[in-house]
């Protein structure tokens, strides 16, 4: 499936996105180390599941689509992740 890397993402930022439900009804399940996990949710076109992993040394978030509806472009998921990251950054500055 499709993967995307997002820069300048910290664990604090990722936890803020998960807590605020910035990705619209997606449930985040973190692994024990709090650096990786899955997020699952529904869109009007069907279920979506992604796997994410945070690389603290480089502050990169790597997201891989595990499951999505065939008619939902992965680029739409990436733009939603980008928006959620931008909102969390704005909130952390305010």
XYZ file of C-alpha atoms in Angstrom:
94
model
C 0.000 0.000 0.000
C 0.869 3.664 -0.031
C 3.184 5.380 2.488
C 3.974 8.995 3.274
C 6.554 10.669 5.523
C 5.771 13.873 7.414
C 8.582 16.041 8.832
C 8.898 17.895 12.122
C 6.463 15.688 14.028
C 7.096 15.043 17.712
C 5.362 12.605 20.041
C 3.677 15.589 21.711
C 2.272 16.719 18.369
C 1.098 13.215 17.486
C -0.594 12.761 20.858
C -2.294 16.150 20.456
C -3.694 15.081 17.068
C -4.988 11.828 18.556
C -6.513 13.524 21.599
C -8.284 16.224 19.597
C -9.679 13.779 17.057
C -8.208 15.982 14.337
C -8.625 13.283 11.743
C -12.369 13.123 12.231
C -13.584 10.045 14.067
C -10.336 8.127 13.739
C -9.363 6.076 16.783
C -5.642 5.998 17.520
C -4.150 2.930 19.186
C -0.588 3.504 20.345
C 1.909 0.696 20.901
C 3.519 0.436 24.349
C 6.482 2.608 23.342
C 4.081 5.404 22.216
C 6.103 5.804 19.002
C 3.964 3.665 16.722
C 0.483 2.305 16.341
C -2.593 2.244 14.163
C -5.440 4.598 13.428
C -8.818 3.394 12.207
C -11.883 5.230 11.068
C -14.722 5.484 8.626
C -15.242 7.731 5.647
C -18.384 8.055 3.537
C -16.698 5.631 1.114
C -15.747 2.991 3.696
C -13.276 1.955 6.393
C -9.692 3.225 6.567
C -6.803 1.807 8.593
C -3.273 3.192 8.726
C -0.098 2.208 10.558
C 2.096 5.026 11.851
C 5.583 5.152 13.237
C 7.441 8.087 14.728
C 11.198 8.375 14.276
C 12.173 10.666 17.191
C 15.771 11.286 16.088
C 14.662 12.793 12.781
C 11.190 13.945 13.959
C 9.522 12.083 11.107
C 6.135 10.430 11.100
C 5.812 7.582 8.622
C 2.228 6.630 7.793
C 1.276 3.569 5.732
C -2.217 2.849 4.468
C -3.204 -0.697 5.434
C -6.782 -0.570 4.224
C -8.909 1.969 2.363
C -11.872 1.977 0.005
C -10.809 1.581 -3.635
C -12.401 4.875 -4.664
C -10.739 6.928 -1.914
C -7.508 8.460 -3.240
C -4.538 8.081 -0.889
C -3.696 11.708 -1.668
C -6.866 12.729 0.182
C -5.673 10.873 3.272
C -2.265 12.553 3.046
C -3.825 16.005 2.764
C -5.952 15.297 5.866
C -2.855 14.220 7.806
C -1.064 17.394 6.660
C -3.971 19.560 7.803
C -4.170 17.828 11.179
C -0.413 18.293 11.706
C -0.655 21.977 10.738
C -3.574 22.542 13.152
C -1.681 20.838 15.986
C 1.401 22.978 15.281
C -0.686 26.160 15.315
C -2.256 25.128 18.605
C 1.127 24.427 20.199
C 2.371 27.924 19.283
C -0.738 29.699 20.582
